[in-house]
CSV table of C-alpha atoms in Angstrom, one decimal:
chain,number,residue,atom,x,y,z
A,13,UNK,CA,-15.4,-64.1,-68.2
A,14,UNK,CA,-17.7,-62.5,-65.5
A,15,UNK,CA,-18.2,-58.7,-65.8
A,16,UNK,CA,-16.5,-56.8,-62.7
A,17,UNK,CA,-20.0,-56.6,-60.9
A,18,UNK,CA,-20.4,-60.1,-60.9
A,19,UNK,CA,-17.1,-60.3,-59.2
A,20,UNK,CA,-16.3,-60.0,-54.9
A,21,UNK,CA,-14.0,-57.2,-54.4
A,22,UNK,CA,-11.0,-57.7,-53.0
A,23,UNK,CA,-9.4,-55.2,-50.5
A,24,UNK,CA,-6.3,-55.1,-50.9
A,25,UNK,CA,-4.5,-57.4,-53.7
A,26,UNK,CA,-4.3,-57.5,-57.8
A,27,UNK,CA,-3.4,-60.0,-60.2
A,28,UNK,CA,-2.3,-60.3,-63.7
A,29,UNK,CA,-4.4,-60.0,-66.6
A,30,UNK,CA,-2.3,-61.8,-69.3
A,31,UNK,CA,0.0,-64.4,-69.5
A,32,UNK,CA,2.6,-62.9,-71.5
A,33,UNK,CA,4.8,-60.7,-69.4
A,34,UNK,CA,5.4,-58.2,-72.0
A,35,UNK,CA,1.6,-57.7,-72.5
A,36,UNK,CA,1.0,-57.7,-68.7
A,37,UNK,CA,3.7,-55.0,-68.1
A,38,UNK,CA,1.6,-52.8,-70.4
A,39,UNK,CA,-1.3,-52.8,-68.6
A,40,UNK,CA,0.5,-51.4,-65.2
A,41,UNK,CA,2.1,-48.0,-64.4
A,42,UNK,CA,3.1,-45.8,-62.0
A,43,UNK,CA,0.1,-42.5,-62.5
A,44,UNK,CA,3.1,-40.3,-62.7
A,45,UNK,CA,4.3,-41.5,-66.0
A,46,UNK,CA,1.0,-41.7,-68.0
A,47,UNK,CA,-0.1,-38.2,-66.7
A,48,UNK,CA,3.4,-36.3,-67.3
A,49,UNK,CA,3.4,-38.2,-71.2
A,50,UNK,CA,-0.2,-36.3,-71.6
A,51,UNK,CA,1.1,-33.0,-70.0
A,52,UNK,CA,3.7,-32.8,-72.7
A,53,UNK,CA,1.5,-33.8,-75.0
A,54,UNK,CA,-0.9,-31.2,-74.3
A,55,UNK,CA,2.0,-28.4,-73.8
A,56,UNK,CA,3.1,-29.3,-77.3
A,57,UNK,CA,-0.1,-29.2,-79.0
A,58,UNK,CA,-0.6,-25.4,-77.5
A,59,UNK,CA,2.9,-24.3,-78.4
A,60,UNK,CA,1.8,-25.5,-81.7
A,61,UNK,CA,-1.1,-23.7,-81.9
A,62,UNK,CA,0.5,-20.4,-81.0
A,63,UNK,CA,4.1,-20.9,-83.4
A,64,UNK,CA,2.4,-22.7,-86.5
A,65,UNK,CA,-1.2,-21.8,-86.9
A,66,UNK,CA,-1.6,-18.2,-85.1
A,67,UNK,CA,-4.3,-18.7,-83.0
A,68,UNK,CA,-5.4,-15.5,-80.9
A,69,UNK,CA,-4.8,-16.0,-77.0
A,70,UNK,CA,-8.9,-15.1,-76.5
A,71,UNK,CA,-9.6,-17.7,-79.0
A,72,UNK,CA,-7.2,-20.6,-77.5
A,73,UNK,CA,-8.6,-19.8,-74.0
A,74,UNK,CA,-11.9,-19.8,-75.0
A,75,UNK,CA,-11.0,-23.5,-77.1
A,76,UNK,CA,-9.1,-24.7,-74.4
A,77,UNK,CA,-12.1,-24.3,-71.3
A,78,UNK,CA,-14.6,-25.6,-73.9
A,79,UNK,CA,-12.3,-28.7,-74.3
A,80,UNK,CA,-12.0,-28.9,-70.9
A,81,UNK,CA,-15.3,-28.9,-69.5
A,82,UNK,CA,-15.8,-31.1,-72.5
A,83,UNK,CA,-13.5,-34.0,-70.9
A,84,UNK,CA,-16.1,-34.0,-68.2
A,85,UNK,CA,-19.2,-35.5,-70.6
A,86,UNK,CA,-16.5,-37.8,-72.2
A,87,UNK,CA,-15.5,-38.9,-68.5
A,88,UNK,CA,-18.9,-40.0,-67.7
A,89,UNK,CA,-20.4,-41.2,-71.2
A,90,UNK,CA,-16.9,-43.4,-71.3
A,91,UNK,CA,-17.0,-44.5,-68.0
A,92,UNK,CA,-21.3,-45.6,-68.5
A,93,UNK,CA,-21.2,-46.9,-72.0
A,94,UNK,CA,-18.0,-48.2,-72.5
A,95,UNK,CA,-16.9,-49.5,-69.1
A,96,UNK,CA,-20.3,-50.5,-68.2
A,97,UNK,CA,-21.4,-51.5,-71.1
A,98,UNK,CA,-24.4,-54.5,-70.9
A,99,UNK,CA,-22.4,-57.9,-70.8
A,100,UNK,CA,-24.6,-59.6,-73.4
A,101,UNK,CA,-21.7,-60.8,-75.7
A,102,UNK,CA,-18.4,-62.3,-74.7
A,103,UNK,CA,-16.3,-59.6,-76.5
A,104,UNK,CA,-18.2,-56.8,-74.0
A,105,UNK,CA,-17.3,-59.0,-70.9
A,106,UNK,CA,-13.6,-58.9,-72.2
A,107,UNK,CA,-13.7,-55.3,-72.5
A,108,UNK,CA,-15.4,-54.2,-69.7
A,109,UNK,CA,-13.0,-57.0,-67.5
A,110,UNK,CA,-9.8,-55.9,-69.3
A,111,UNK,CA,-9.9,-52.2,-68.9
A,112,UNK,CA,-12.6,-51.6,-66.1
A,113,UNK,CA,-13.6,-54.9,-64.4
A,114,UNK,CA,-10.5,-55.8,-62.8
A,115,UNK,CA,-10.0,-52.4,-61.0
A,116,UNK,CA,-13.5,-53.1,-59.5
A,117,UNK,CA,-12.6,-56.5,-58.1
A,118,UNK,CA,-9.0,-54.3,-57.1
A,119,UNK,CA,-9.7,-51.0,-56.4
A,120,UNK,CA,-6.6,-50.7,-54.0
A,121,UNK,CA,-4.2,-51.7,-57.2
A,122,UNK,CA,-2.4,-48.6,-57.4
A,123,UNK,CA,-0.6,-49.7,-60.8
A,124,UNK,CA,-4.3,-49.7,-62.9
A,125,UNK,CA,-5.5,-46.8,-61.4
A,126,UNK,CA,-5.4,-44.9,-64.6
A,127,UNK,CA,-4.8,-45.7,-68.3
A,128,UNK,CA,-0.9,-47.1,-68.5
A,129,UNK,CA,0.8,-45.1,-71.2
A,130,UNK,CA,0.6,-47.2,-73.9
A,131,UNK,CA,-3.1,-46.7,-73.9
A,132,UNK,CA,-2.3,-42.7,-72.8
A,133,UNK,CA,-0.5,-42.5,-76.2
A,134,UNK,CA,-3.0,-44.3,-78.6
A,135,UNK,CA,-6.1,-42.7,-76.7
A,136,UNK,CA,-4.7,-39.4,-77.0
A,137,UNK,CA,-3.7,-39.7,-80.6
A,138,UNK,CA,-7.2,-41.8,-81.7
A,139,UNK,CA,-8.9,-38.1,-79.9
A,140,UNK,CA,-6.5,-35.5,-81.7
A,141,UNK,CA,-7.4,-37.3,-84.7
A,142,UNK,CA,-11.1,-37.5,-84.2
A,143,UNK,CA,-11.4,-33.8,-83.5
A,144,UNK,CA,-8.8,-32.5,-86.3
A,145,UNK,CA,-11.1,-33.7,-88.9
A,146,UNK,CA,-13.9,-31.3,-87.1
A,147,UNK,CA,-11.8,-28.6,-86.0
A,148,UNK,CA,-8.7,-28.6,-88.0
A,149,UNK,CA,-6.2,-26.1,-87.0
A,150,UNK,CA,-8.4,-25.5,-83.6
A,151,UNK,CA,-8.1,-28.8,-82.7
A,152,UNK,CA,-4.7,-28.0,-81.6
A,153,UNK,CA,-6.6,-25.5,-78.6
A,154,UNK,CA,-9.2,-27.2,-77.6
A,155,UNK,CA,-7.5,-31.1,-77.5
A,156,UNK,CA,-4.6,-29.3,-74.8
A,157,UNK,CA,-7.9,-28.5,-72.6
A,158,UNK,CA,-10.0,-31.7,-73.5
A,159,UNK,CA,-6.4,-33.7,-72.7
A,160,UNK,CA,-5.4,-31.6,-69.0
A,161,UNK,CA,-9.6,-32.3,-68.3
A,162,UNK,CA,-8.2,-35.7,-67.5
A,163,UNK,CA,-5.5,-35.2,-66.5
A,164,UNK,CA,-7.6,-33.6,-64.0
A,165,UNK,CA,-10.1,-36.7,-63.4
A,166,UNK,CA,-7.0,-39.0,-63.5
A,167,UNK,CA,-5.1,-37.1,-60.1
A,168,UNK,CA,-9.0,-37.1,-58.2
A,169,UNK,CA,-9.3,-41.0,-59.2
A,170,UNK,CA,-6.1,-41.9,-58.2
A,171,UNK,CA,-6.2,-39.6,-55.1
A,172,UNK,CA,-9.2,-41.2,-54.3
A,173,UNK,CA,-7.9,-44.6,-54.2
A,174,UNK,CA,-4.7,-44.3,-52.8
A,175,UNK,CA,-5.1,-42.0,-50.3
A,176,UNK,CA,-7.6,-41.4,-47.5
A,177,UNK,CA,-10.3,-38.7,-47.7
A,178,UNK,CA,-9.3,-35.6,-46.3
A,179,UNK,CA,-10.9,-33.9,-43.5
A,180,UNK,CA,-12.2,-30.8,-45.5
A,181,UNK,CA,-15.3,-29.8,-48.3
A,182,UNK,CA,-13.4,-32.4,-50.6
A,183,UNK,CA,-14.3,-36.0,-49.0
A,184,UNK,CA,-17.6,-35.9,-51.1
A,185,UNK,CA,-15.7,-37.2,-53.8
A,186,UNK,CA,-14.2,-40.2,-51.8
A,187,UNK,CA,-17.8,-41.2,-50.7
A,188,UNK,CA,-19.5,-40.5,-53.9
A,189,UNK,CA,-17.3,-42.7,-55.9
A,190,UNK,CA,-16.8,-45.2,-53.0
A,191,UNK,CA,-20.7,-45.2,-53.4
A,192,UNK,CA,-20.1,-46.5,-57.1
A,193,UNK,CA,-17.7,-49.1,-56.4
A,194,UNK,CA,-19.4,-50.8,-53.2
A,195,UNK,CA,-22.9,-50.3,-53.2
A,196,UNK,CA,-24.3,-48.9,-56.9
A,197,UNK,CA,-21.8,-49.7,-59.7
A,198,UNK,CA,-24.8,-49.3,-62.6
A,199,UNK,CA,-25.0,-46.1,-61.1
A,200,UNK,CA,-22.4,-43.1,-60.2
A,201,UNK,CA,-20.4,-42.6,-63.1
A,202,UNK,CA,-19.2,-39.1,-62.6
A,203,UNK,CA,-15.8,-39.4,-61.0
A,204,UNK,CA,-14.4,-36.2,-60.7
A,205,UNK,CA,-17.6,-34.3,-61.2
A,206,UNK,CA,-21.2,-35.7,-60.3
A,207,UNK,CA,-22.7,-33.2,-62.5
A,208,UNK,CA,-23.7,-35.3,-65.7
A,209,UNK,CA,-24.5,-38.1,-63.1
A,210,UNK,CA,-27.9,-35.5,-62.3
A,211,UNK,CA,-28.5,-34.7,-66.1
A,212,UNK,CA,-28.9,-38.2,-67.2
A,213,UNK,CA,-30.5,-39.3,-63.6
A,214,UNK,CA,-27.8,-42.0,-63.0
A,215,UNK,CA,-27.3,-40.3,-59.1
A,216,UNK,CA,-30.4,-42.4,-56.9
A,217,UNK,CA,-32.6,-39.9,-55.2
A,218,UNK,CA,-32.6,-40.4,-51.3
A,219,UNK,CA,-35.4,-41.6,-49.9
A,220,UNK,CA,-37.1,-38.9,-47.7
């Protein structure tokens, strides 16, 4: 299996992934239905946090904007190392095809624009997990923040393939991520920030 670079991109199109239609049907969805799952999620973890472990209001705010910005590392260091991970073995091909290549080749597929929420659900639960066992009962502040992060980059990616760019300060982000998906996919990572893309020198300078 080619990795999604290696593949022409199709305008306007998509195709199925598996043969099984039960398996197939999981990897589709409407954004709405992923997103809203992970907005309860989040909404339940908080309430949580405030009815069964006490935590201050300062100290959840605090937790919750540190989880937040913190989505926007995970967004790009996912999206580089994971997504575009070097094709060297077939199981990396598989990966990066299965959950990344094949919105490259269709990047006007509106059903696998974000994470179907199958994945939303075992994602979110593998990341409450992961930072309970550092944070403990703070985990249920700063995941809510970490979670809405992407909920965040999930609107602007989907916005940003199903929609035109609008005429106003916001069409950067169309041509910056338009930049990644037709001219430099090894490079522009950052999706719904390009800040980490300048920190780790994945944004090419322009020639003078």
């Amino acid at each position: 299996m080619e990795i999604a670079e290696d593949r022409k991109i199709k305008g306007s199109g998509t195709k199925n992934l598996f043969e099984n239609p039960i398996l197939e049907k999981l990897t589709r969805s409407h954004f709405s239905i992923p997103l809203s799952i992970l907005a309860i999620i989040s909404i339940s973890l908080a309430y949580l946090s405030f009815t069964q472990f006490n935590i201050e209001v300062g100290t959840f705010a605090i937790l919750f904007i540190i989880g937040f910005f913190s989505w926007t590392l995970g967004e790009y260091l996912i999206h580089r190392y994971v997504f575009h991970m070097d094709n060297d073995k077939r199981w990396k091909r598989w990966v990066t095809y299965t959950f990344h290549g094949i919105h490259h080749e269709y990047p006007k597929d509106k059903d696998r624009i974000v994470m179907p929420p199958a994945g939303a659900i075992l994602i979110s639960s593998i990341i409450f997990g992961g930072f309970w066992l550092i944070l403990q009962e703070y985990a249920f502040a700063f995941v809510p923040g970490f979670l809405i992060g992407y909920l965040a980059y999930a609107f602007v990616h989907y916005a940003i393939h199903a929609y035109q760019p609008p005429k106003n300060f916001l069409k950067w982000l169309w041509i910056y991520h338009s930049i990644h998906h037709y001219k430099h996919p090894d490079q522009y990572f950052g999706v719904s920030t390009p800040i980490w893309d300048y920190v780790f020198n994945t944004s090419p300078k322009k020639k003078k």
